[in-house]
Amino acid sequence: MEEKIALYLKEIAAFSADNLEQLEAFRIKFLSKKGLVPALFADFKEVAPEDRKVMGQRLNELKTAVQEKIVSLKDQLDSKVETTGNKQDVTLPSQSTLGSRHPLSIVRNEIIDIFSRIGFTVSEGPEIEDDFHNFTALNFPEEHPARDMQDTFFIEKDPDLALRTHTSSVQVRVMEHSQPPLRTISPGRVFRNEAISARAHCIFHQVEGLYVDEGVSFTDLKQTLLYFARELFSENTKIRFRPSYFPFTEPSAEMDVSCNICGGEGCNICKYTGWVEILGCGMVDPNVLEACNIDSKKYTGFAFGMGIERITMLKYQVNDLRLFFENDVRFLNQFKPAR
Ligand code: DAH
């Protein structure tokens, strides 16, 4: 036994490994259940009682020698992998890729930015809204079809509650709690019970705008929205207003911008008209001011509301609304800011 131990110790001292596989083979050879060291321990039973103390120490020396060898070779191999195996150069600049903002967030932030430059604040309201804020205070007659089950997601347990169908509800919340002068925009998510298609979705985003003060006129509305359209699209953008109807504004209008794709020449985006509709607007109906405890004899105001999806589609020529909700990185990656 003594000879074997001496032989093994020599072999261990001389051993070196080029890779982890060789080291593992070495470990198995000496330390596995059927390896050389356990075999010697098994033979230990045969050793004469007077030699046991010395032989026991020698055996333990052998075992420790194998274990230490394995640990030191493993350390060597690990550091070798770090410097050569992976070819990592820790001095290289970071290669990690940046994520990108969602196109709807990019456009929403841009809209906020444009209006904040002319003194508009940002306000928000709840997505689950009551009838008063979503409809009644906004001058919707009792029998108005927008209250119908077809458009609105009602909350089953409480017929007074629904998912807001537009961000105009935030106007009401702002006016209820503060007196003019008011200048605010309200971006947010809205919900309508519509079949999902390339042009419609049951969830989408709007930005509402509200300006109430003494002497606010339709001219202020036009000039504010002209500034907005030119900042958002280009300085050559033209706007036009078409008469329309909303319960909460009187008079009401829809605003078109000259097509930013063809510059008004006519193309398939603007259906060869040169114009695309981007928002609804009007002078706040006195009934709405009164419902929110604002003196309609003293104050007037304008309001407008636009869909963020629609504007993003126009700005980036996206032709299917569903792309905004699928979060396919091949789509989203295209909106990376230039580095
Ligand atoms: N709330 C309207 C909608 O969802 C959009 C709108 C139109 C908002 C006219 C307004 C407005 O503030 O004055 O279709």
mmCIF file of C-alpha atoms and ligand atoms in Angstrom:
data_model
loop_
_atom_site.group_PDB
_atom_site.id
_atom_site.type_symbol
_atom_site.label_atom_id
_atom_site.label_comp_id
_atom_site.label_asym_id
_atom_site.label_seq_id
_atom_site.Cartn_x
_atom_site.Cartn_y
_atom_site.Cartn_z
ATOM 1 C CA MET A 1 0.000 0.000 0.000
ATOM 2 C CA GLU A 2 2.798 2.364 0.884
ATOM 3 C CA GLU A 3 4.293 1.894 -2.579
ATOM 4 C CA LYS A 4 1.010 2.547 -4.293
ATOM 5 C CA ILE A 5 0.539 5.727 -2.320
ATOM 6 C CA ALA A 6 4.004 6.958 -3.257
ATOM 7 C CA LEU A 7 3.383 6.132 -6.908
ATOM 8 C CA TYR A 8 0.039 7.926 -6.951
ATOM 9 C CA LEU A 9 1.488 10.986 -5.213
ATOM 10 C CA LYS A 10 4.114 11.235 -7.936
ATOM 11 C CA GLU A 11 1.487 10.888 -10.644
ATOM 12 C CA ILE A 12 -0.647 13.544 -9.001
ATOM 13 C CA ALA A 13 2.228 15.987 -8.695
ATOM 14 C CA ALA A 14 3.140 15.501 -12.342
ATOM 15 C CA PHE A 15 -0.410 15.794 -13.678
ATOM 16 C CA SER A 16 -1.568 18.809 -15.630
ATOM 17 C CA ALA A 17 -4.784 19.377 -17.570
ATOM 18 C CA ASP A 18 -5.368 21.313 -20.795
ATOM 19 C CA ASN A 19 -9.063 21.401 -20.341
ATOM 20 C CA LEU A 20 -11.939 20.641 -17.986
ATOM 21 C CA GLU A 21 -12.601 17.237 -19.558
ATOM 22 C CA GLN A 22 -9.086 16.015 -18.732
ATOM 23 C CA LEU A 23 -9.447 17.313 -15.203
ATOM 24 C CA GLU A 24 -12.757 15.514 -14.791
ATOM 25 C CA ALA A 25 -11.197 12.258 -16.024
ATOM 26 C CA PHE A 26 -8.469 12.746 -13.428
ATOM 27 C CA ARG A 27 -11.036 13.266 -10.689
ATOM 28 C CA ILE A 28 -12.937 10.152 -11.719
ATOM 29 C CA LYS A 29 -9.753 8.094 -11.820
ATOM 30 C CA PHE A 30 -8.832 8.956 -8.230
ATOM 31 C CA LEU A 31 -11.941 10.016 -6.366
ATOM 32 C CA SER A 32 -15.026 8.393 -7.900
ATOM 33 C CA LYS A 33 -16.644 5.527 -6.016
ATOM 34 C CA LYS A 34 -14.630 2.985 -7.962
ATOM 35 C CA GLY A 35 -11.549 5.216 -8.149
ATOM 36 C CA LEU A 36 -8.059 4.539 -6.827
ATOM 37 C CA VAL A 37 -8.368 6.402 -3.516
ATOM 38 C CA PRO A 38 -11.583 4.698 -2.336
ATOM 39 C CA ALA A 39 -9.993 1.379 -3.376
ATOM 40 C CA LEU A 40 -7.068 2.048 -1.046
ATOM 41 C CA PHE A 41 -9.445 3.005 1.760
ATOM 42 C CA ALA A 42 -11.172 -0.342 1.198
ATOM 43 C CA ASP A 43 -7.804 -2.132 1.502
ATOM 44 C CA PHE A 44 -7.180 -0.299 4.750
ATOM 45 C CA LYS A 45 -9.106 -3.038 6.563
ATOM 46 C CA GLU A 46 -6.255 -5.445 5.770
ATOM 47 C CA VAL A 47 -3.534 -3.216 7.280
ATOM 48 C CA ALA A 48 -1.953 -4.580 10.461
ATOM 49 C CA PRO A 49 -3.181 -2.735 13.576
ATOM 50 C CA GLU A 50 0.287 -1.398 14.463
ATOM 51 C CA ASP A 51 0.667 0.218 10.981
ATOM 52 C CA ARG A 52 -2.777 1.712 10.871
ATOM 53 C CA LYS A 53 -1.961 5.085 12.369
ATOM 54 C CA VAL A 54 0.802 5.877 9.886
ATOM 55 C CA MET A 55 -1.006 4.354 6.937
ATOM 56 C CA GLY A 56 -4.173 6.263 7.796
ATOM 57 C CA GLN A 57 -2.236 9.530 7.747
ATOM 58 C CA ARG A 58 -0.635 8.639 4.394
ATOM 59 C CA LEU A 59 -4.026 7.821 2.902
ATOM 60 C CA ASN A 60 -5.441 11.130 4.043
ATOM 61 C CA GLU A 61 -2.411 12.907 2.604
ATOM 62 C CA LEU A 62 -3.094 11.242 -0.715
ATOM 63 C CA LYS A 63 -6.733 12.205 -0.725
ATOM 64 C CA THR A 64 -5.926 15.821 0.177
ATOM 65 C CA ALA A 65 -3.271 15.939 -2.549
ATOM 66 C CA VAL A 66 -5.809 14.914 -5.206
ATOM 67 C CA GLN A 67 -8.392 17.393 -3.968
ATOM 68 C CA GLU A 68 -5.959 20.275 -3.829
ATOM 69 C CA LYS A 69 -4.637 19.456 -7.267
ATOM 70 C CA ILE A 70 -8.146 19.504 -8.692
ATOM 71 C CA VAL A 71 -8.959 22.872 -7.083
ATOM 72 C CA SER A 72 -5.778 24.514 -8.310
ATOM 73 C CA LEU A 73 -6.083 23.147 -11.852
ATOM 74 C CA LYS A 74 -9.721 24.253 -11.999
ATOM 75 C CA ASP A 75 -8.736 27.800 -11.008
ATOM 76 C CA GLN A 76 -6.081 27.852 -13.707
ATOM 77 C CA LEU A 77 -8.447 26.575 -16.369
ATOM 78 C CA ASP A 78 -11.200 29.041 -15.367
ATOM 79 C CA SER A 79 -8.926 32.039 -15.681
ATOM 80 C CA LYS A 80 -7.690 30.711 -19.007
ATOM 81 C CA VAL A 81 -11.279 30.558 -20.307
ATOM 82 C CA GLU A 82 -11.872 34.119 -19.201
ATOM 83 C CA THR A 83 -8.894 35.559 -21.009
ATOM 84 C CA THR A 84 -8.672 33.344 -24.073
ATOM 85 C CA GLY A 85 -11.613 30.974 -24.330
ATOM 86 C CA ASN A 86 -14.334 33.634 -24.488
ATOM 87 C CA LYS A 87 -12.121 36.216 -26.113
ATOM 88 C CA GLN A 88 -13.620 38.864 -23.872
ATOM 89 C CA ASP A 89 -11.970 42.211 -23.991
ATOM 90 C CA VAL A 90 -13.130 44.073 -20.901
ATOM 91 C CA THR A 91 -11.828 47.343 -22.314
ATOM 92 C CA LEU A 92 -14.230 47.285 -25.279
ATOM 93 C CA PRO A 93 -17.124 49.783 -25.193
ATOM 94 C CA SER A 94 -20.487 48.268 -24.243
ATOM 95 C CA GLN A 95 -22.189 46.297 -27.007
ATOM 96 C CA SER A 96 -25.559 46.070 -25.302
ATOM 97 C CA THR A 97 -28.406 47.167 -27.530
ATOM 98 C CA LEU A 98 -30.736 49.956 -26.487
ATOM 99 C CA GLY A 99 -34.463 49.359 -26.420
ATOM 100 C CA SER A 100 -36.820 51.722 -28.189
ATOM 101 C CA ARG A 101 -39.869 53.706 -27.221
ATOM 102 C CA HIS A 102 -43.224 52.520 -28.463
ATOM 103 C CA PRO A 103 -44.299 54.683 -31.428
ATOM 104 C CA LEU A 104 -47.468 55.720 -29.585
ATOM 105 C CA SER A 105 -45.349 56.940 -26.666
ATOM 106 C CA ILE A 106 -43.043 58.842 -29.006
ATOM 107 C CA VAL A 107 -45.988 60.681 -30.561
ATOM 108 C CA ARG A 108 -47.767 61.228 -27.242
ATOM 109 C CA ASN A 109 -44.608 62.768 -25.782
ATOM 110 C CA GLU A 110 -44.197 64.947 -28.825
ATOM 111 C CA ILE A 111 -47.776 66.214 -28.522
ATOM 112 C CA ILE A 112 -47.255 66.962 -24.821
ATOM 113 C CA ASP A 113 -44.046 68.769 -25.673
ATOM 114 C CA ILE A 114 -45.653 70.916 -28.353
ATOM 115 C CA PHE A 115 -48.504 72.039 -26.099
ATOM 116 C CA SER A 116 -46.345 72.527 -23.035
ATOM 117 C CA ARG A 117 -44.324 75.077 -24.996
ATOM 118 C CA ILE A 118 -47.429 77.294 -25.118
ATOM 119 C CA GLY A 119 -48.385 76.858 -21.477
ATOM 120 C CA PHE A 120 -50.585 73.758 -21.419
ATOM 121 C CA THR A 121 -50.256 71.485 -18.396
ATOM 122 C CA VAL A 122 -50.864 67.730 -18.451
ATOM 123 C CA SER A 123 -53.790 66.259 -16.530
ATOM 124 C CA GLU A 124 -55.089 62.737 -16.123
ATOM 125 C CA GLY A 125 -58.258 61.020 -15.021
ATOM 126 C CA PRO A 126 -59.476 57.502 -14.254
ATOM 127 C CA GLU A 127 -60.031 54.886 -16.967
ATOM 128 C CA ILE A 128 -63.097 53.578 -15.125
ATOM 129 C CA GLU A 129 -65.433 56.520 -15.235
ATOM 130 C CA ASP A 130 -68.957 57.317 -14.068
ATOM 131 C CA ASP A 131 -71.806 58.388 -16.264
ATOM 132 C CA PHE A 132 -71.623 61.998 -15.074
ATOM 133 C CA HIS A 133 -68.017 62.585 -16.167
ATOM 134 C CA ASN A 134 -68.119 60.544 -19.369
ATOM 135 C CA PHE A 135 -71.545 61.669 -20.608
ATOM 136 C CA THR A 136 -73.928 63.770 -18.522
ATOM 137 C CA ALA A 137 -71.653 66.706 -17.708
ATOM 138 C CA LEU A 138 -70.567 66.714 -21.353
ATOM 139 C CA ASN A 139 -74.118 67.494 -22.408
ATOM 140 C CA PHE A 140 -74.964 64.072 -23.861
ATOM 141 C CA PRO A 141 -78.759 63.778 -24.027
ATOM 142 C CA GLU A 142 -80.200 60.750 -22.170
ATOM 143 C CA GLU A 143 -80.988 58.920 -25.386
ATOM 144 C CA HIS A 144 -77.717 59.690 -27.177
ATOM 145 C CA PRO A 145 -76.521 56.592 -29.109
ATOM 146 C CA ALA A 146 -72.959 56.863 -27.694
ATOM 147 C CA ARG A 147 -74.370 55.705 -24.365
ATOM 148 C CA ASP A 148 -75.599 52.598 -26.088
ATOM 149 C CA MET A 149 -74.224 49.197 -25.135
ATOM 150 C CA GLN A 150 -72.657 48.949 -28.585
ATOM 151 C CA ASP A 151 -70.072 51.603 -27.981
ATOM 152 C CA THR A 152 -69.502 51.500 -24.269
ATOM 153 C CA PHE A 153 -68.064 48.820 -22.029
ATOM 154 C CA PHE A 154 -70.207 49.030 -18.924
ATOM 155 C CA ILE A 155 -69.102 47.649 -15.579
ATOM 156 C CA GLU A 156 -71.550 44.842 -14.840
ATOM 157 C CA LYS A 157 -71.819 45.290 -11.102
ATOM 158 C CA ASP A 158 -72.483 49.029 -11.255
ATOM 159 C CA PRO A 159 -74.517 50.431 -14.166
ATOM 160 C CA ASP A 160 -73.246 53.922 -13.337
ATOM 161 C CA LEU A 161 -69.674 52.930 -14.189
ATOM 162 C CA ALA A 162 -68.053 52.275 -17.571
ATOM 163 C CA LEU A 163 -64.647 52.260 -19.212
ATOM 164 C CA ARG A 164 -64.274 55.823 -20.456
ATOM 165 C CA THR A 165 -65.058 56.146 -24.132
ATOM 166 C CA HIS A 166 -63.018 59.334 -24.577
ATOM 167 C CA THR A 167 -60.614 61.540 -22.644
ATOM 168 C CA SER A 168 -63.160 64.368 -22.709
ATOM 169 C CA SER A 169 -64.123 63.069 -19.254
ATOM 170 C CA VAL A 170 -60.877 64.563 -17.942
ATOM 171 C CA GLN A 171 -62.052 68.052 -19.020
ATOM 172 C CA VAL A 172 -64.914 67.686 -16.593
ATOM 173 C CA ARG A 173 -62.633 66.552 -13.788
ATOM 174 C CA VAL A 174 -60.276 69.476 -14.348
ATOM 175 C CA MET A 175 -63.073 72.084 -14.474
ATOM 176 C CA GLU A 176 -64.799 70.654 -11.402
ATOM 177 C CA HIS A 177 -61.726 71.199 -9.292
ATOM 178 C CA SER A 178 -60.280 74.427 -10.596
ATOM 179 C CA GLN A 179 -61.425 77.775 -11.916
ATOM 180 C CA PRO A 180 -60.171 79.471 -15.123
ATOM 181 C CA PRO A 181 -57.737 80.320 -16.530
ATOM 182 C CA LEU A 182 -57.321 76.651 -17.522
ATOM 183 C CA ARG A 183 -54.995 75.343 -20.163
ATOM 184 C CA THR A 184 -54.490 71.612 -20.111
ATOM 185 C CA ILE A 185 -54.096 68.526 -22.241
ATOM 186 C CA SER A 186 -55.094 65.049 -21.110
ATOM 187 C CA PRO A 187 -53.497 62.061 -22.789
ATOM 188 C CA GLY A 188 -54.886 58.625 -21.983
ATOM 189 C CA ARG A 189 -56.310 55.273 -22.907
ATOM 190 C CA VAL A 190 -59.927 54.935 -23.991
ATOM 191 C CA PHE A 191 -62.196 51.980 -24.673
ATOM 192 C CA ARG A 192 -64.972 51.251 -27.133
ATOM 193 C CA ASN A 193 -66.857 48.116 -27.890
ATOM 194 C CA GLU A 194 -65.747 47.806 -31.517
ATOM 195 C CA ALA A 195 -64.651 44.924 -33.687
ATOM 196 C CA ILE A 196 -60.870 44.904 -34.088
ATOM 197 C CA SER A 197 -59.658 45.652 -37.616
ATOM 198 C CA ALA A 198 -56.868 47.489 -39.429
ATOM 199 C CA ARG A 199 -58.688 50.781 -38.752
ATOM 200 C CA ALA A 200 -60.397 50.222 -35.377
ATOM 201 C CA HIS A 201 -59.573 48.743 -32.000
ATOM 202 C CA CYS A 202 -61.440 48.405 -28.729
ATOM 203 C CA ILE A 203 -58.553 50.089 -26.884
ATOM 204 C CA PHE A 204 -56.873 53.197 -28.208
ATOM 205 C CA HIS A 205 -55.331 56.467 -27.071
ATOM 206 C CA GLN A 206 -56.462 60.053 -27.214
ATOM 207 C CA VAL A 207 -55.228 63.468 -26.237
ATOM 208 C CA GLU A 208 -57.839 65.932 -25.073
ATOM 209 C CA GLY A 209 -57.184 69.666 -24.970
ATOM 210 C CA LEU A 210 -58.992 72.375 -23.029
ATOM 211 C CA TYR A 211 -58.545 76.137 -22.798
ATOM 212 C CA VAL A 212 -60.944 78.209 -20.692
ATOM 213 C CA ASP A 213 -60.524 81.878 -19.839
ATOM 214 C CA GLU A 214 -62.229 85.224 -20.311
ATOM 215 C CA GLY A 215 -62.635 86.124 -23.972
ATOM 216 C CA VAL A 216 -61.391 82.886 -25.566
ATOM 217 C CA SER A 217 -62.621 82.756 -29.178
ATOM 218 C CA PHE A 218 -62.701 80.440 -32.152
ATOM 219 C CA THR A 219 -59.740 82.406 -33.548
ATOM 220 C CA ASP A 220 -57.664 81.278 -30.566
ATOM 221 C CA LEU A 221 -58.687 77.707 -31.295
ATOM 222 C CA LYS A 222 -57.658 77.974 -34.935
ATOM 223 C CA GLN A 223 -54.339 79.625 -34.222
ATOM 224 C CA THR A 224 -53.456 77.124 -31.469
ATOM 225 C CA LEU A 225 -54.240 74.163 -33.692
ATOM 226 C CA LEU A 226 -52.385 75.650 -36.654
ATOM 227 C CA TYR A 227 -49.301 76.018 -34.452
ATOM 228 C CA PHE A 228 -49.770 72.426 -33.295
ATOM 229 C CA ALA A 229 -50.138 70.983 -36.799
ATOM 230 C CA ARG A 230 -47.066 72.830 -38.043
ATOM 231 C CA GLU A 231 -44.941 71.718 -35.112
ATOM 232 C CA LEU A 232 -46.103 68.114 -35.431
ATOM 233 C CA PHE A 233 -45.898 67.661 -39.207
ATOM 234 C CA SER A 234 -44.026 70.484 -40.930
ATOM 235 C CA GLU A 235 -44.016 74.258 -41.144
ATOM 236 C CA ASN A 236 -45.773 74.154 -44.509
ATOM 237 C CA THR A 237 -48.739 72.201 -43.159
ATOM 238 C CA LYS A 238 -52.131 73.773 -43.859
ATOM 239 C CA ILE A 239 -55.308 73.197 -41.852
ATOM 240 C CA ARG A 240 -58.991 73.414 -42.636
ATOM 241 C CA PHE A 241 -62.122 73.155 -40.510
ATOM 242 C CA ARG A 242 -65.346 71.403 -41.439
ATOM 243 C CA PRO A 243 -68.541 71.971 -39.441
ATOM 244 C CA SER A 244 -69.427 68.983 -37.261
ATOM 245 C CA TYR A 245 -71.381 68.049 -34.170
ATOM 246 C CA PHE A 246 -70.308 67.065 -30.659
ATOM 247 C CA PRO A 247 -72.678 67.409 -27.700
ATOM 248 C CA PHE A 248 -70.038 69.201 -25.623
ATOM 249 C CA THR A 249 -69.000 71.905 -28.094
ATOM 250 C CA GLU A 250 -70.952 74.602 -29.932
ATOM 251 C CA PRO A 251 -69.993 75.311 -32.645
ATOM 252 C CA SER A 252 -68.128 72.075 -33.376
ATOM 253 C CA ALA A 253 -65.681 71.259 -36.132
ATOM 254 C CA GLU A 254 -63.416 68.594 -37.485
ATOM 255 C CA MET A 255 -59.943 69.625 -38.476
ATOM 256 C CA ASP A 256 -58.043 68.313 -41.481
ATOM 257 C CA VAL A 257 -54.369 68.834 -42.202
ATOM 258 C CA SER A 258 -52.839 68.938 -45.655
ATOM 259 C CA CYS A 259 -51.547 65.439 -46.374
ATOM 260 C CA ASN A 260 -47.998 65.164 -45.070
ATOM 261 C CA ILE A 261 -47.206 62.342 -47.477
ATOM 262 C CA CYS A 262 -47.976 64.037 -50.799
ATOM 263 C CA GLY A 263 -47.970 67.629 -49.564
ATOM 264 C CA GLY A 264 -51.563 68.051 -50.730
ATOM 265 C CA GLU A 265 -51.034 66.779 -54.270
ATOM 266 C CA GLY A 266 -53.174 63.677 -53.679
ATOM 267 C CA CYS A 267 -52.103 60.123 -52.790
ATOM 268 C CA ASN A 268 -53.621 56.908 -51.481
ATOM 269 C CA ILE A 269 -53.121 57.972 -47.829
ATOM 270 C CA CYS A 270 -55.349 61.047 -48.294
ATOM 271 C CA LYS A 271 -57.540 59.171 -50.764
ATOM 272 C CA TYR A 272 -56.477 61.708 -53.422
ATOM 273 C CA THR A 273 -58.141 64.613 -51.597
ATOM 274 C CA GLY A 274 -54.926 66.211 -50.313
ATOM 275 C CA TRP A 275 -56.424 66.393 -46.785
ATOM 276 C CA VAL A 276 -56.556 64.066 -43.782
ATOM 277 C CA GLU A 277 -58.770 64.440 -40.744
ATOM 278 C CA ILE A 278 -56.911 64.501 -37.431
ATOM 279 C CA LEU A 279 -59.161 65.855 -34.701
ATOM 280 C CA GLY A 280 -62.499 67.095 -33.438
ATOM 281 C CA CYS A 281 -62.815 70.454 -31.724
ATOM 282 C CA GLY A 282 -65.089 73.346 -30.882
ATOM 283 C CA MET A 283 -66.080 76.007 -28.371
ATOM 284 C CA VAL A 284 -66.977 74.462 -25.022
ATOM 285 C CA ASP A 285 -70.772 74.376 -24.751
ATOM 286 C CA PRO A 286 -71.994 76.712 -21.963
ATOM 287 C CA ASN A 287 -73.964 73.772 -20.531
ATOM 288 C CA VAL A 288 -70.678 71.957 -19.935
ATOM 289 C CA LEU A 289 -69.155 74.954 -18.156
ATOM 290 C CA GLU A 290 -72.223 75.262 -15.956
ATOM 291 C CA ALA A 291 -72.256 71.522 -15.148
ATOM 292 C CA CYS A 292 -68.731 72.042 -13.815
ATOM 293 C CA ASN A 293 -69.601 75.192 -11.834
ATOM 294 C CA ILE A 294 -67.869 77.592 -14.174
ATOM 295 C CA ASP A 295 -69.672 80.846 -14.918
ATOM 296 C CA SER A 296 -70.508 80.635 -18.633
ATOM 297 C CA LYS A 297 -71.373 84.353 -18.756
ATOM 298 C CA LYS A 298 -67.865 85.250 -17.721
ATOM 299 C CA TYR A 299 -65.807 82.528 -19.343
ATOM 300 C CA THR A 300 -65.551 80.867 -22.720
ATOM 301 C CA GLY A 301 -63.278 78.094 -23.880
ATOM 302 C CA PHE A 302 -62.271 75.766 -26.633
ATOM 303 C CA ALA A 303 -61.636 72.033 -26.580
ATOM 304 C CA PHE A 304 -60.241 69.482 -28.965
ATOM 305 C CA GLY A 305 -59.642 65.749 -29.019
ATOM 306 C CA MET A 306 -57.443 63.583 -31.206
ATOM 307 C CA GLY A 307 -56.557 59.920 -31.558
ATOM 308 C CA ILE A 308 -52.861 59.167 -31.019
ATOM 309 C CA GLU A 309 -52.993 56.023 -33.177
ATOM 310 C CA ARG A 310 -54.363 57.943 -36.115
ATOM 311 C CA ILE A 311 -51.709 60.629 -35.902
ATOM 312 C CA THR A 312 -48.945 58.041 -35.492
ATOM 313 C CA MET A 313 -50.232 56.160 -38.552
ATOM 314 C CA LEU A 314 -50.082 59.348 -40.589
ATOM 315 C CA LYS A 315 -46.717 60.443 -39.291
ATOM 316 C CA TYR A 316 -45.019 57.086 -39.817
ATOM 317 C CA GLN A 317 -47.204 55.695 -42.606
ATOM 318 C CA VAL A 318 -48.373 52.697 -40.602
ATOM 319 C CA ASN A 319 -51.304 51.091 -42.373
ATOM 320 C CA ASP A 320 -52.618 48.659 -39.748
ATOM 321 C CA LEU A 321 -53.655 49.769 -36.271
ATOM 322 C CA ARG A 322 -53.226 46.263 -34.858
ATOM 323 C CA LEU A 323 -49.448 46.569 -35.214
ATOM 324 C CA PHE A 324 -49.417 48.959 -32.248
ATOM 325 C CA PHE A 325 -50.747 46.281 -29.929
ATOM 326 C CA GLU A 326 -48.848 43.214 -31.098
ATOM 327 C CA ASN A 327 -45.459 44.392 -29.821
ATOM 328 C CA ASP A 328 -43.564 42.572 -32.535
ATOM 329 C CA VAL A 329 -39.950 43.742 -32.083
ATOM 330 C CA ARG A 330 -39.435 43.827 -35.855
ATOM 331 C CA PHE A 331 -42.054 46.581 -35.950
ATOM 332 C CA LEU A 332 -40.971 48.349 -32.749
ATOM 333 C CA ASN A 333 -37.259 48.362 -33.657
ATOM 334 C CA GLN A 334 -37.969 50.714 -36.528
ATOM 335 C CA PHE A 335 -38.734 53.498 -34.074
ATOM 336 C CA LYS A 336 -35.323 53.490 -32.441
ATOM 337 C CA PRO A 337 -33.901 56.955 -32.059
ATOM 338 C CA ALA A 338 -30.817 57.517 -34.216
ATOM 339 C CA ARG A 339 -27.627 57.072 -32.187
HETATM 340 N N1 DAH B 1 -64.340 63.184 -27.567
HETATM 341 C C1 DAH B 1 -64.361 63.177 -29.011
HETATM 342 C C2 DAH B 1 -64.251 61.739 -29.515
HETATM 343 O O1 DAH B 1 -63.864 60.888 -28.774
HETATM 344 C C3 DAH B 1 -63.276 64.002 -29.568
HETATM 345 C C4 DAH B 1 -63.472 65.443 -29.331
HETATM 346 C C5 DAH B 1 -64.189 66.208 -30.237
HETATM 347 C C6 DAH B 1 -63.009 66.040 -28.171
HETATM 348 C C7 DAH B 1 -64.384 67.545 -30.028
HETATM 349 C C8 DAH B 1 -63.216 67.399 -27.978
HETATM 350 C C9 DAH B 1 -63.905 68.138 -28.925
HETATM 351 O O2 DAH B 1 -62.767 68.038 -26.892
HETATM 352 O O3 DAH B 1 -64.094 69.473 -28.699
HETATM 353 O O4 DAH B 1 -64.527 61.505 -30.648
#
